CSV table of C-alpha atoms in Angstrom, one decimal:
chain,number,residue,atom,x,y,z
S,27,MET,CA,-76.2,-99.9,-245.8
S,28,LYS,CA,-74.4,-97.2,-243.5
S,29,THR,CA,-76.7,-94.5,-245.4
S,30,MET,CA,-80.0,-96.7,-244.7
S,31,THR,CA,-79.0,-97.0,-241.1
S,32,SER,CA,-78.2,-93.3,-240.8
S,33,LYS,CA,-81.6,-92.4,-242.2
S,34,LEU,CA,-83.4,-94.9,-240.2
S,35,LEU,CA,-82.0,-93.4,-237.1
S,36,LEU,CA,-82.5,-90.1,-238.1
S,37,TYR,CA,-86.4,-91.0,-238.6
S,38,ILE,CA,-86.5,-92.3,-235.0
S,39,PHE,CA,-84.9,-89.3,-233.4
S,40,PHE,CA,-87.6,-87.1,-235.4
S,41,LEU,CA,-90.3,-89.0,-234.2
S,42,LEU,CA,-89.4,-89.1,-230.9
S,43,ALA,CA,-88.8,-85.1,-231.1
S,44,CYS,CA,-92.3,-85.0,-232.2
S,45,LEU,CA,-93.7,-87.2,-229.7
S,46,CYS,CA,-92.3,-85.2,-227.1
S,47,GLY,CA,-93.2,-81.7,-228.2
S,48,CYS,CA,-96.9,-83.0,-228.3
S,49,LYS,CA,-97.0,-84.0,-224.8
S,50,LYS,CA,-95.7,-80.6,-223.6
S,51,ASP,CA,-98.4,-78.7,-225.6
S,52,GLU,CA,-101.1,-81.2,-224.3
S,53,ILE,CA,-99.9,-80.4,-220.5
S,54,ALA,CA,-100.1,-76.6,-221.3
S,55,GLN,CA,-103.4,-76.6,-222.8
S,56,ASN,CA,-105.0,-77.2,-219.2
S,57,LYS,CA,-105.5,-73.7,-218.2
S,58,PHE,CA,-108.0,-74.6,-215.7
S,59,LEU,CA,-105.6,-76.4,-213.4
S,60,GLY,CA,-105.3,-74.7,-210.1
S,61,THR,CA,-108.1,-71.9,-210.7
S,62,LYS,CA,-111.5,-71.4,-208.9
S,63,TRP,CA,-114.4,-69.8,-211.0
S,64,THR,CA,-117.4,-68.3,-208.8
S,65,ALA,CA,-121.1,-67.4,-210.1
S,66,THR,CA,-124.2,-66.2,-208.5
S,67,ASP,CA,-126.5,-68.9,-207.9
S,68,ASP,CA,-130.1,-67.4,-208.7
S,69,ILE,CA,-132.0,-70.6,-208.2
S,70,ALA,CA,-130.7,-70.8,-204.5
S,71,GLU,CA,-131.5,-67.0,-203.9
S,72,VAL,CA,-135.1,-67.8,-204.7
S,73,ILE,CA,-135.3,-70.4,-202.4
S,74,TYR,CA,-132.8,-69.3,-199.4
S,75,GLY,CA,-133.6,-65.6,-199.9
S,76,ARG,CA,-130.0,-64.0,-199.9
S,77,THR,CA,-127.1,-64.0,-201.7
S,78,CYS,CA,-125.9,-67.4,-202.7
S,79,THR,CA,-122.8,-68.6,-204.8
S,80,THR,CA,-121.6,-71.7,-206.4
S,81,SER,CA,-117.9,-72.3,-207.4
S,82,ILE,CA,-115.8,-74.7,-209.2
S,83,GLU,CA,-112.4,-75.5,-208.3
S,84,PHE,CA,-110.1,-77.4,-210.7
S,85,LEU,CA,-107.8,-79.2,-208.0
S,86,THR,CA,-105.9,-81.8,-210.3
S,87,GLU,CA,-105.5,-82.6,-214.0
S,88,THR,CA,-109.0,-84.5,-213.8
S,89,ASN,CA,-110.6,-83.8,-210.3
S,90,CYS,CA,-112.7,-80.9,-209.1
S,91,GLN,CA,-114.9,-79.4,-206.7
S,92,GLN,CA,-118.0,-77.4,-206.4
S,93,ILE,CA,-118.7,-75.2,-203.4
S,94,ASP,CA,-122.1,-73.9,-202.7
S,95,ILE,CA,-122.4,-71.2,-200.2
S,96,ARG,CA,-126.4,-70.7,-199.2
S,97,ARG,CA,-127.1,-67.7,-196.9
S,98,GLY,CA,-130.4,-67.0,-195.7
S,99,MET,CA,-133.0,-68.8,-193.9
S,100,SER,CA,-132.2,-70.8,-191.0
S,101,PHE,CA,-132.6,-74.4,-193.3
S,102,GLY,CA,-130.5,-75.3,-195.7
S,103,SER,CA,-128.1,-72.0,-194.9
S,104,GLY,CA,-124.2,-73.2,-195.0
S,105,THR,CA,-121.4,-74.1,-197.1
S,106,PHE,CA,-121.7,-77.5,-199.1
S,107,THR,CA,-119.0,-79.1,-201.4
S,108,SER,CA,-119.4,-81.6,-203.9
S,109,GLN,CA,-116.7,-83.7,-205.6
S,110,GLY,CA,-116.6,-84.1,-209.6
S,111,ALA,CA,-114.4,-84.8,-212.5
S,112,TYR,CA,-113.4,-82.4,-215.7
S,113,THR,CA,-111.8,-82.6,-218.8
S,114,ALA,CA,-110.3,-79.5,-220.5
S,115,ASN,CA,-109.5,-79.0,-224.1
S,116,GLY,CA,-108.2,-75.4,-224.6
S,117,ASP,CA,-110.5,-72.9,-223.7
S,118,SER,CA,-113.5,-75.4,-223.4
S,119,VAL,CA,-114.0,-77.5,-220.0
S,120,THR,CA,-116.8,-79.9,-219.1
S,121,TRP,CA,-117.2,-80.9,-215.6
S,122,VAL,CA,-119.5,-83.6,-213.8
S,123,VAL,CA,-120.5,-83.2,-210.3
S,124,GLY,CA,-123.1,-86.1,-209.3
S,125,LYS,CA,-125.6,-86.0,-212.2
S,126,LEU,CA,-125.1,-82.4,-213.3
S,127,LYS,CA,-122.8,-82.2,-216.5
S,128,ILE,CA,-122.0,-78.5,-217.2
S,129,LEU,CA,-120.3,-77.3,-220.6
S,130,ALA,CA,-118.4,-74.2,-220.6
S,131,LYS,CA,-115.8,-72.0,-222.6
S,132,ALA,CA,-113.5,-69.0,-221.3
S,133,SER,CA,-113.2,-65.9,-222.5
S,134,GLY,CA,-110.3,-64.0,-220.3
S,135,SER,CA,-111.7,-64.3,-216.8
S,136,VAL,CA,-115.0,-65.5,-217.6
S,137,LEU,CA,-116.4,-68.8,-218.2
S,138,ASN,CA,-119.6,-68.8,-220.4
S,139,THR,CA,-121.6,-72.2,-219.4
S,140,SER,CA,-124.4,-74.5,-220.8
S,141,MET,CA,-126.4,-74.1,-217.6
S,142,GLY,CA,-129.7,-72.0,-217.5
S,143,THR,CA,-130.8,-69.4,-215.3
S,144,ILE,CA,-134.3,-68.3,-214.0
S,145,ALA,CA,-134.0,-65.2,-216.2
S,146,GLY,CA,-133.5,-67.1,-219.3
S,147,GLY,CA,-130.0,-66.5,-219.6
S,148,LYS,CA,-126.6,-68.8,-219.1
S,149,ARG,CA,-125.0,-69.0,-215.7
S,150,VAL,CA,-121.6,-67.2,-215.7
S,151,TYR,CA,-118.8,-67.8,-213.7
S,152,THR,CA,-115.8,-64.9,-213.1
S,153,LYS,CA,-112.1,-66.1,-212.1
S,154,ASP,CA,-111.3,-65.7,-208.7
């Protein structure tokens, strides 16, 4: 009976150790937390006439904000922020701001997205 109880306790200890280890790995996977990435906004440049950028900043484990800086003509110029939510899984991240949903994958300091550009390519963000 002692052997059975000892084995049961050993299995429970092993399970707890595995569960605790998994939680640490999950937290470490969110490499986006606390980072900011910026890209040229070519669509805004066509509309406003000068260099325009859009940035995504990952504020908490699930919240982000998009920062649009528009320079150019007097109408529509300025800095605009929008709140959003995101999920991260390893090198991949998906964020939603308003009705816009962006899928992206990081490779070093470059974030390649699913969002198209006027030139036909995809929007690429660089880490600030």
